[in-house]
mmCIF file of C-alpha atoms and ligand atoms in Angstrom:
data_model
loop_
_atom_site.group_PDB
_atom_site.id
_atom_site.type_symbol
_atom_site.label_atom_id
_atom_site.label_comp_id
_atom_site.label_asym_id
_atom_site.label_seq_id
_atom_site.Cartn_x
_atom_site.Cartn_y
_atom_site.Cartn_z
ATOM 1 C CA UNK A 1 -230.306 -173.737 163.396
ATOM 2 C CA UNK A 2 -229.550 -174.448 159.773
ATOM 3 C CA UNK A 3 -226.332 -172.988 158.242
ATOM 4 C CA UNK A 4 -227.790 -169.633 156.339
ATOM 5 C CA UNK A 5 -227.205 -169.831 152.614
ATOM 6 C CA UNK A 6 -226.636 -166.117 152.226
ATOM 7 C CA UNK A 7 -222.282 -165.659 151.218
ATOM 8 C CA UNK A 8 -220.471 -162.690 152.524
ATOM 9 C CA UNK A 9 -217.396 -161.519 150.620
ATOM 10 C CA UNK A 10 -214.305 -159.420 152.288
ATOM 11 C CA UNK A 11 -214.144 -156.340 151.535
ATOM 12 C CA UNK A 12 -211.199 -153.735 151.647
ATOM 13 C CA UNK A 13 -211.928 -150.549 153.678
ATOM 14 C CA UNK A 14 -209.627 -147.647 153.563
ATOM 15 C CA UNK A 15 -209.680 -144.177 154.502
ATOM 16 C CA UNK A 16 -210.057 -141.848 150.991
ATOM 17 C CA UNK A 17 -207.972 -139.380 152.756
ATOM 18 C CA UNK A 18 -210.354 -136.579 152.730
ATOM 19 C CA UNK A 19 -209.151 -133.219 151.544
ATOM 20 C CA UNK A 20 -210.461 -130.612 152.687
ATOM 21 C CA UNK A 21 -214.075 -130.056 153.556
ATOM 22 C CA UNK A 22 -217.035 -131.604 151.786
ATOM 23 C CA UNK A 23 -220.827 -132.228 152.229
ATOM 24 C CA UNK A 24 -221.510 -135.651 150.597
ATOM 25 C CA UNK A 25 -224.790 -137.203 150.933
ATOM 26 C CA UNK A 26 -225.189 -141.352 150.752
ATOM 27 C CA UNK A 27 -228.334 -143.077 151.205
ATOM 28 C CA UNK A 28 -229.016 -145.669 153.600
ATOM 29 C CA UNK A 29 -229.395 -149.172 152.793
ATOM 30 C CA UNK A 30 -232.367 -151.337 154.399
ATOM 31 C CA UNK A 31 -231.226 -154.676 155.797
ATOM 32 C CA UNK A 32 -233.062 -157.396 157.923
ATOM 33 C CA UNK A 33 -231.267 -158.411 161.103
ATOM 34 C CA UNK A 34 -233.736 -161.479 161.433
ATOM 35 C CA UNK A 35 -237.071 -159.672 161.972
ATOM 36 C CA UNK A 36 -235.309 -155.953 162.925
ATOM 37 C CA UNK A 37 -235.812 -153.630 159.963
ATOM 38 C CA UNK A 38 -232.542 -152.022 159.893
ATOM 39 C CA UNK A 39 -231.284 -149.072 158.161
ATOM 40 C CA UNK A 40 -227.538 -149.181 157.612
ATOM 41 C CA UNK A 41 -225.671 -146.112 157.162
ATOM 42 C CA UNK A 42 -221.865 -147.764 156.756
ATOM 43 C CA UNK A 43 -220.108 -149.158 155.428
ATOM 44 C CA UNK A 44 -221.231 -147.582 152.171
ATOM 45 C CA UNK A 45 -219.429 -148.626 149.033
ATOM 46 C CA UNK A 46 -217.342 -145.996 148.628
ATOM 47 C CA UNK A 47 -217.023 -144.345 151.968
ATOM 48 C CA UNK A 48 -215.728 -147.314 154.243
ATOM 49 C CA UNK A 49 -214.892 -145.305 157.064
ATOM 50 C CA UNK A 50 -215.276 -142.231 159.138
ATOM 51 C CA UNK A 51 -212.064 -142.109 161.038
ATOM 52 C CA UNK A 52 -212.182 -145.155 162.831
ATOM 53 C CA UNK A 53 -215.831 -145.722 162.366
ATOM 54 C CA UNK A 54 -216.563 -148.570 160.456
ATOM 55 C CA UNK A 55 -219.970 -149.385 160.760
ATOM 56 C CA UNK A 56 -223.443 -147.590 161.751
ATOM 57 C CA UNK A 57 -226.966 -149.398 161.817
ATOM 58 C CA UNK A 58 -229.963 -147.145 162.930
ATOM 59 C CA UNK A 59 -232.879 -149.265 164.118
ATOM 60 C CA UNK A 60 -236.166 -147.914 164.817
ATOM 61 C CA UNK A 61 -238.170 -145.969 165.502
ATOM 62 C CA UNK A 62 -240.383 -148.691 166.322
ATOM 63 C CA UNK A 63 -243.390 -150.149 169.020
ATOM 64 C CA UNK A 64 -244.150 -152.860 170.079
ATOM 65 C CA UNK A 65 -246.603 -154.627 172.536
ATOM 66 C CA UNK A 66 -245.245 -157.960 172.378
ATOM 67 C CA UNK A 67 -241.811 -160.328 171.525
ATOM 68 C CA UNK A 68 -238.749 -158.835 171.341
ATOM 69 C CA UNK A 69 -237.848 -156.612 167.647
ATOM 70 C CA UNK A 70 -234.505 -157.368 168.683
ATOM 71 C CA UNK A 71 -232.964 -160.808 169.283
ATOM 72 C CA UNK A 72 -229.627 -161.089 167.605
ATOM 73 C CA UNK A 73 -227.869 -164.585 168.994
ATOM 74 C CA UNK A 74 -224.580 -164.997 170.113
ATOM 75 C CA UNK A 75 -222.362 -164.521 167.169
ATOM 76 C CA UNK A 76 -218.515 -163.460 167.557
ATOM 77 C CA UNK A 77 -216.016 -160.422 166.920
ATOM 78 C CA UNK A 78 -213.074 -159.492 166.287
ATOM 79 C CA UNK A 79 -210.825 -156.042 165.863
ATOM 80 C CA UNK A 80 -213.322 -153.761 166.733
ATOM 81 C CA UNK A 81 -215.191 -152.621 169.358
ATOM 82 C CA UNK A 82 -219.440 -152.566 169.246
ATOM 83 C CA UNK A 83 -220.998 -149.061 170.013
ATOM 84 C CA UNK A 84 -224.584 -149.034 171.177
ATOM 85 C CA UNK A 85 -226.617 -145.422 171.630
ATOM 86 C CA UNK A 86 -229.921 -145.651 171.962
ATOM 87 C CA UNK A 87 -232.955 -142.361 171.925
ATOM 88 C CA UNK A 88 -235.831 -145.027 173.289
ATOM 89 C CA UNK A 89 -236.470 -148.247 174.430
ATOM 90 C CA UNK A 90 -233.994 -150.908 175.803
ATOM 91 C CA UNK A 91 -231.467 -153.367 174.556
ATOM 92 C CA UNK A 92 -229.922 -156.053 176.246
ATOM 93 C CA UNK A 93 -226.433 -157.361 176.160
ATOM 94 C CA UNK A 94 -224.347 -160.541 176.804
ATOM 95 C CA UNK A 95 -221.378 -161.554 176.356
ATOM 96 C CA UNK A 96 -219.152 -164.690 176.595
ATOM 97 C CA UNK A 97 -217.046 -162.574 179.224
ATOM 98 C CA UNK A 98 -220.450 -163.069 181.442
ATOM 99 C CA UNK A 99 -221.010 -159.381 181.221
ATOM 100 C CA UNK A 100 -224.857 -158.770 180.853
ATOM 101 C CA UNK A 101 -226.291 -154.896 180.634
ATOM 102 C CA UNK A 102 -229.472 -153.513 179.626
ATOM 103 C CA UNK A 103 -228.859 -150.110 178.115
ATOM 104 C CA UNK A 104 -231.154 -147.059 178.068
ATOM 105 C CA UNK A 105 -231.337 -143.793 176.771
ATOM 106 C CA UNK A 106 -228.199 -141.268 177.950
ATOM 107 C CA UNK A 107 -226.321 -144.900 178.700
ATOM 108 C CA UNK A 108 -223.758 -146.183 176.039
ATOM 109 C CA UNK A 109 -222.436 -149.645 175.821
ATOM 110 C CA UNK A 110 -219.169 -150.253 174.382
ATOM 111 C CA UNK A 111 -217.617 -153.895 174.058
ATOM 112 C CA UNK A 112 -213.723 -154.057 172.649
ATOM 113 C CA UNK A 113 -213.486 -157.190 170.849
ATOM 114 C CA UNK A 114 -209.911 -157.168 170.993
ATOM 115 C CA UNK A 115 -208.708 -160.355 169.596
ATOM 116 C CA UNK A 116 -212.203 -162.343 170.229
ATOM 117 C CA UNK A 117 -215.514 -162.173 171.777
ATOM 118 C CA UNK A 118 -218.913 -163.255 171.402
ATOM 119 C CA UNK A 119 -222.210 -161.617 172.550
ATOM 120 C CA UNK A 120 -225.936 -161.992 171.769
ATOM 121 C CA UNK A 121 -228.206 -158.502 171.801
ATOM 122 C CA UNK A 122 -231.979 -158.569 172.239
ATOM 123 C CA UNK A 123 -235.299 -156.028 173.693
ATOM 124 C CA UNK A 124 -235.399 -157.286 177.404
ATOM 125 C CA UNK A 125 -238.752 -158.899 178.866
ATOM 126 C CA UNK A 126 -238.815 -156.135 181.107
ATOM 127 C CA UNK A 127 -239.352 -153.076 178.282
ATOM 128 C CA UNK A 128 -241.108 -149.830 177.127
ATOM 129 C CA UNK A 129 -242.345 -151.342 173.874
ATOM 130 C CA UNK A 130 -240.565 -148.954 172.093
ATOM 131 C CA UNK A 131 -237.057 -148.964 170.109
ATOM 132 C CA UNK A 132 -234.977 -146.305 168.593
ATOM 133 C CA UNK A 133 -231.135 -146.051 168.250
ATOM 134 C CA UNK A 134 -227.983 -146.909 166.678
ATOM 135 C CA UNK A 135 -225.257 -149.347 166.731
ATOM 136 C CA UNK A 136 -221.880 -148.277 165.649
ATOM 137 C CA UNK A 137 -218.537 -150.305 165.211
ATOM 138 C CA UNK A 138 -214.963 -148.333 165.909
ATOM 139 C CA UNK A 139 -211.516 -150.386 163.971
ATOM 140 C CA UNK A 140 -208.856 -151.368 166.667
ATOM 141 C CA UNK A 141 -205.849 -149.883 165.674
ATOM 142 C CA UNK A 142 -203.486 -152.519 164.612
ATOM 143 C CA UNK A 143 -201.417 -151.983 168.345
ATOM 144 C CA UNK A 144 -204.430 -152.799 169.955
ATOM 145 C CA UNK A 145 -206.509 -155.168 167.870
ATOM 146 C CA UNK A 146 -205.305 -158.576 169.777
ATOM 147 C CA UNK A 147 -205.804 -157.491 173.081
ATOM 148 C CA UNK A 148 -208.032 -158.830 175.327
ATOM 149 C CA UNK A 149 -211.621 -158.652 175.271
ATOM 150 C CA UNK A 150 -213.705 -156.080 176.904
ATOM 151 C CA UNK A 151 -216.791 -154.340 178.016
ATOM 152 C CA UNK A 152 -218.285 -151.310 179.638
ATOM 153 C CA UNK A 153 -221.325 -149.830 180.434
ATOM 154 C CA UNK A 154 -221.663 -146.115 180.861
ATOM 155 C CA UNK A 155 -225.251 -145.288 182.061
ATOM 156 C CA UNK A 156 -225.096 -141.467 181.665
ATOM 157 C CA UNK A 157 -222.769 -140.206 179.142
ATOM 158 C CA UNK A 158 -221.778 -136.394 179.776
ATOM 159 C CA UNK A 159 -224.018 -133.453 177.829
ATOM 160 C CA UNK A 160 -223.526 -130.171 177.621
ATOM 161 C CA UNK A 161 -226.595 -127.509 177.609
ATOM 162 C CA UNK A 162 -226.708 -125.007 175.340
ATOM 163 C CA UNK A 163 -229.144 -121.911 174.944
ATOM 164 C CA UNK A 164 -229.868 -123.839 171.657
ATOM 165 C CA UNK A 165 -229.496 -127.280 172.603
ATOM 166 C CA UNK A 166 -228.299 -130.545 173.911
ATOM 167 C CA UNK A 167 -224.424 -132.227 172.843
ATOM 168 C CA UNK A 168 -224.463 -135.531 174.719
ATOM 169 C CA UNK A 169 -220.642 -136.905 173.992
ATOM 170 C CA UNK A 170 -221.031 -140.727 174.028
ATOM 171 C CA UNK A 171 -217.447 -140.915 172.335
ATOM 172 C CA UNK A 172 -214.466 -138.886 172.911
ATOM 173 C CA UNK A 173 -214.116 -135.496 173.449
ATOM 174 C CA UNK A 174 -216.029 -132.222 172.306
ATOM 175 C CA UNK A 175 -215.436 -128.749 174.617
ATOM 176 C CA UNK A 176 -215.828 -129.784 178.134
ATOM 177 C CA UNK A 177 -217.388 -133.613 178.034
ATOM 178 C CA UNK A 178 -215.762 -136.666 177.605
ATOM 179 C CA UNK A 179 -217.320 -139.803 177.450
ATOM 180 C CA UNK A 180 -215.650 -142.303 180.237
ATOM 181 C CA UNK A 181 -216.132 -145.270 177.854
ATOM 182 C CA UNK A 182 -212.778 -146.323 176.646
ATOM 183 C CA UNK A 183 -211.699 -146.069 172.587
ATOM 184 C CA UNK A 184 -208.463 -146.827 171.403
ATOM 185 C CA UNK A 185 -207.970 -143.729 168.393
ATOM 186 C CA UNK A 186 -208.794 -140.330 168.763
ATOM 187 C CA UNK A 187 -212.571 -139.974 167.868
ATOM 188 C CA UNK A 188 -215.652 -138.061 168.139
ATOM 189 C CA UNK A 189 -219.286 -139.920 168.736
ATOM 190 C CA UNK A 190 -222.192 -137.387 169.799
ATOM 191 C CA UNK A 191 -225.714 -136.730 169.738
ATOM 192 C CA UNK A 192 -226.967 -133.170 168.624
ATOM 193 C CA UNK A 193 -230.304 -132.072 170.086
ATOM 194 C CA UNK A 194 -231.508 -128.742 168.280
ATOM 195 C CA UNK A 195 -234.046 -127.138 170.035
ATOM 196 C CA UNK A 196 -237.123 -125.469 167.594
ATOM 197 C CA UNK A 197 -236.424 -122.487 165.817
ATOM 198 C CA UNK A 198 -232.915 -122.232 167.224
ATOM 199 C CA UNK A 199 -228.864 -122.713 165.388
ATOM 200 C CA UNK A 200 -226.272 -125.039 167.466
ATOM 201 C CA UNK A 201 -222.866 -123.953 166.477
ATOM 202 C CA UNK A 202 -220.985 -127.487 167.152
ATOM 203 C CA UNK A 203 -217.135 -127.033 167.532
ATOM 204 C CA UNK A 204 -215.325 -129.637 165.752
ATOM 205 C CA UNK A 205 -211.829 -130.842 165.746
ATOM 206 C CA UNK A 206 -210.234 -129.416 162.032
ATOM 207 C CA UNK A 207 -208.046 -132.478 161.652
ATOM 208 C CA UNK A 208 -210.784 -135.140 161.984
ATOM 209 C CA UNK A 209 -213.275 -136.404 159.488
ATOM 210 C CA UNK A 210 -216.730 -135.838 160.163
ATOM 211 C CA UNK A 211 -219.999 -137.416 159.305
ATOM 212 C CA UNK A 212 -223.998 -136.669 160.056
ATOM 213 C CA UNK A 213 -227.110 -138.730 160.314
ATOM 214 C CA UNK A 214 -230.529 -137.257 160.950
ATOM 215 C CA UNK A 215 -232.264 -139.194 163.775
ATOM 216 C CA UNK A 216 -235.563 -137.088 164.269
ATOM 217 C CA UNK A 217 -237.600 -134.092 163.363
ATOM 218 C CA UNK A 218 -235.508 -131.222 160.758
ATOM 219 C CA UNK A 219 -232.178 -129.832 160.577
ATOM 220 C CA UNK A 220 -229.837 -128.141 157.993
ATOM 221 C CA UNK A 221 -226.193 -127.744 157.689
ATOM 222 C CA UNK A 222 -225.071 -124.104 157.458
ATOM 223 C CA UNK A 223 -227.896 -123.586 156.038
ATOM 224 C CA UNK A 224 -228.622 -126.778 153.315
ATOM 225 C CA UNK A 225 -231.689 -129.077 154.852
ATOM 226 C CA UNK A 226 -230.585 -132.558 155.681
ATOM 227 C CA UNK A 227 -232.755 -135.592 154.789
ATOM 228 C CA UNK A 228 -233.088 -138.195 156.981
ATOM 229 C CA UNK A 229 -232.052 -142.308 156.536
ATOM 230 C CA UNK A 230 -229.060 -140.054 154.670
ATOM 231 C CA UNK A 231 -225.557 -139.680 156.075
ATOM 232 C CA UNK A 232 -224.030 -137.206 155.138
ATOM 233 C CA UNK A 233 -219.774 -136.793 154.708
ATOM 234 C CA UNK A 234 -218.534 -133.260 155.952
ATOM 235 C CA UNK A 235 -214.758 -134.412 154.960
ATOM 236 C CA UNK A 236 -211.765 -132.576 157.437
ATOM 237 C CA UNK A 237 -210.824 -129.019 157.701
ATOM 238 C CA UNK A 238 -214.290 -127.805 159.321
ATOM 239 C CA UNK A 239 -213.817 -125.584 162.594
ATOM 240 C CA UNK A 240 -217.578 -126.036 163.122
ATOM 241 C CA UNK A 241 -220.912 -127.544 162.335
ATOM 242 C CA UNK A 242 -223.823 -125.182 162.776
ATOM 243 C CA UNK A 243 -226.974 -126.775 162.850
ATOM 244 C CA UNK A 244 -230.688 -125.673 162.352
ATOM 245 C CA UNK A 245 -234.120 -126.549 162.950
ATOM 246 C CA UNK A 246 -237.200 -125.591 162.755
ATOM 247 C CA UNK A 247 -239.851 -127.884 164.832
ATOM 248 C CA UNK A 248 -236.497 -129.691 166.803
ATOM 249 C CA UNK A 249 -234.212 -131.680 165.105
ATOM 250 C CA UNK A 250 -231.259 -134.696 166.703
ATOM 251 C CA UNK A 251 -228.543 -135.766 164.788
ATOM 252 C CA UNK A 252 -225.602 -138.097 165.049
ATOM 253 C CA UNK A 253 -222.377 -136.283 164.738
ATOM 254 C CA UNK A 254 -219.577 -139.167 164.238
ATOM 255 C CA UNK A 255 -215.771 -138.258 163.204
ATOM 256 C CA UNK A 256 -212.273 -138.781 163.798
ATOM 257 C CA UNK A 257 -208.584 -138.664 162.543
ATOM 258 C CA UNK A 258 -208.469 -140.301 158.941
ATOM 259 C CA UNK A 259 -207.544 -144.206 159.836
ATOM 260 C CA UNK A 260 -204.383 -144.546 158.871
ATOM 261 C CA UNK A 261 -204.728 -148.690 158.425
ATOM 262 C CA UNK A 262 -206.208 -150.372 155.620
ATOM 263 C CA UNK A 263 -209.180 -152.979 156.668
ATOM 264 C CA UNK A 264 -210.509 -156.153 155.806
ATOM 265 C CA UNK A 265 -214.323 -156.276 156.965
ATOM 266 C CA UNK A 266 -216.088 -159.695 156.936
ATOM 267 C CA UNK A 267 -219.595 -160.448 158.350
ATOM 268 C CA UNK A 268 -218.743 -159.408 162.463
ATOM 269 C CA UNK A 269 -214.603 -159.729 161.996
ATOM 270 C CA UNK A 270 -212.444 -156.254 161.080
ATOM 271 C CA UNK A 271 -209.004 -157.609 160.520
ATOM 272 C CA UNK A 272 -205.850 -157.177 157.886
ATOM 273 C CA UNK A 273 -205.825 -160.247 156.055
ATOM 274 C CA UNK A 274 -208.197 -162.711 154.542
ATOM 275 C CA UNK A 275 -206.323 -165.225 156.621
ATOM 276 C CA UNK A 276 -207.086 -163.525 159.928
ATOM 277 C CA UNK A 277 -210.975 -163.476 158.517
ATOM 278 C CA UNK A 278 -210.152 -167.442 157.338
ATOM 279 C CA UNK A 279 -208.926 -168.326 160.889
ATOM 280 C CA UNK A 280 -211.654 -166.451 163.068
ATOM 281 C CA UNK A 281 -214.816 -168.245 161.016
ATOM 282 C CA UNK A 282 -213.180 -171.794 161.431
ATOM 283 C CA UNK A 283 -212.746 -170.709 165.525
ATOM 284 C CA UNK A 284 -216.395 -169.750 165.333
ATOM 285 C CA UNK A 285 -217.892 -172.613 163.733
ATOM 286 C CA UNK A 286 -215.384 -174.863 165.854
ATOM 287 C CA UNK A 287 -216.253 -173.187 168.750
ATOM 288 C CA UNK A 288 -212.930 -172.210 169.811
ATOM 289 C CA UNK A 289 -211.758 -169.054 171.067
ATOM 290 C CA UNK A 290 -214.480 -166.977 171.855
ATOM 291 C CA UNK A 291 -215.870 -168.688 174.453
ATOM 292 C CA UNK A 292 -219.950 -168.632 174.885
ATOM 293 C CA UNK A 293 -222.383 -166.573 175.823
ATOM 294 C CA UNK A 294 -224.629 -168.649 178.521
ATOM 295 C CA UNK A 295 -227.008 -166.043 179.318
ATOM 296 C CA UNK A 296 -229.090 -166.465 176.316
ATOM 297 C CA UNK A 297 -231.421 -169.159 175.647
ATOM 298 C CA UNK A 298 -231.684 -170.554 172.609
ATOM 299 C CA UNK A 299 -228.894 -171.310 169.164
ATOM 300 C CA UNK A 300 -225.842 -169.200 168.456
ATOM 301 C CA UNK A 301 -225.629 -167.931 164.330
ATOM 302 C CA UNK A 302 -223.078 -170.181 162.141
ATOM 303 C CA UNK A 303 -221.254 -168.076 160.253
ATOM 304 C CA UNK A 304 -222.472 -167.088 156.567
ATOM 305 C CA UNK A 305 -220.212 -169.235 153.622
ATOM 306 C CA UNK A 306 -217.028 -166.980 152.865
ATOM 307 C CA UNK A 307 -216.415 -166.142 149.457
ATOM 308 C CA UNK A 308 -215.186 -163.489 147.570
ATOM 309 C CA UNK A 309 -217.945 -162.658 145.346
ATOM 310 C CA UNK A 310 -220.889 -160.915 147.602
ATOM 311 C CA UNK A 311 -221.760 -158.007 149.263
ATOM 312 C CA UNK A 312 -220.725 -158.007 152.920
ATOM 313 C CA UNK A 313 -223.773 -158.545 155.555
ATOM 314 C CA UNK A 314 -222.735 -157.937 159.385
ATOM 315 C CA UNK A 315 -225.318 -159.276 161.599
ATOM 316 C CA UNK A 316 -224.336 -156.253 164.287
HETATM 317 MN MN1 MN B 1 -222.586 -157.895 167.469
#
């Protein structure tokens, strides 16, 4: 494969230190992740973060009845850890650890980059033909940003049934589920099924940060409809989210603590310094360090060019 010509600048994330609560709406931005329409909900320019999320991709919904939508080769992390939820269809993962998975609805696959690993994601032969769901990226906290590498595969994250509808807690805590995937700062990831004509009072944590993305079908916020390929920013100090639909709604309900770290974010790496980001692109193209993923056939990505001057492009 040719080196791409596309440059990626750093860019500086930081927690705005939400006061109080707030209902901010930011539109998605379409990206190609080869030939995967993507529609990328963070980082947004002025909303890095959403307590330790850093990222947030939603791909699909999409058929298919041949090829793979998805074929992302191996490429590398580091300082965060890769969050994969999907409503339909399957994805496939390995890593350079030799970890491979195929995840499916109600499964979640988390892989903790710690200080370096690589992995390639792609539709399985063996698939639905369909595609829908999300990949989100958590920051390591700086105490655990080196550590090893890591992965885990949950195949049925915990729900709870209300009257109303469905909570399925993929990420930390909410009432009586918690995920069993592991995360490394306090944080929220869950997916909100609202059944038609019913409310979903959703009790949140006061102290975190929240934010919302439509997935499918309607839904308003106490009361204020919600567009979709929109994610909205509910800020802190919110005791609940009450949700609405009409004809059946899901959304994605991410939050957490404000993170308290400043971040550099560079094409797959979430570091500190543009040294760190300098250093982990030579180990890449050098192929040092993060070792290789030999379950998929075919060319790993190069990394992009590194300059200052562009807009940042993860590849996911
Ligand atoms: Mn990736």
């Amino acid at each position: 494969m040719s080196k791409r010509e596309e440059t990626v600048a750093t860019e500086e994330c930081i927690a705005l230190g939400a006061v109080g609560r707030q209902l901010d709406a930011y539109p998605n931005r379409d990206i190609n992740l080869g030939a995967l329409a993507v529609s990328r909900a963070l980082p947004i320019r002025d909303r890095r973060l959403v307590g330790p999320w850093c990222f947030l991709d939603r791909f699909g919904p999409l058929t298919f009845n041949e090829g793979k939508p998805m074929d992302v080769a191996p490429h590398p992390h580091i300082g965060l850890q890769t969050v994969t939820w999907l409503h339909d269809g399957e994805v496939a993962h390995d890593d350079s650890l030799g970890y491979g998975s195929v995840l499916r609805p109600g499964g979640v696959n988390v892989m903790t980059s710690g200080g370096g690993i690589a992995h390639a994601e792609q539709t399985p032969r063996d698939n639905t033909g369909r595609l829908d769901g999300v990949q989100l990226w958590t920051a390591l906290p700086d105490q655990h940003r080196h550590m090893p590498a890591a992965f885990s595969h949950v195949q049925d994250v915990p729900a709870i049934e209300y009257p109303s509808g469905i909570v399925q807690v993929f990420a930390g805590e909410l009432e009586r589920a918690a995920s069993p995937a592991p995360y490394y700062s306090a944080l929220l990831g869950a997916d909100v099924r609202v059944h038609p004509r019913h409310e979903l009072a959703v009790p949140l944590n006061p102290t975190y940060e929240h934010a919302i993305l439509v997935m499918n079908g309607d839904c308003s916020l106490d009361g204020q409809p919600l567009e979709q390929r929109m994610l909205y920013y509910l800020g802190t100090a919110r005791a609940e989210a009450c949700f609405a639909s009409r004809d059946g709604g899901r959304v994605l309900l991410i939050g957490g603590p404000p993170f308290p770290e400043k971040i550099l974010m560079w094409w797959n790496f979430v570091a500190r310094t543009p040294d760190e980001i300098t250093q982990a692109r030579a180990d890449w193209e050098d192929q040092r360090r993060f070792g290789e993923v030999k379950a998929y056939d075919g060319p790993r990505l190069s990394a992009p060019t590194l300059t200052r001057f562009a807009h940042p492009n993860p590849v996911s």
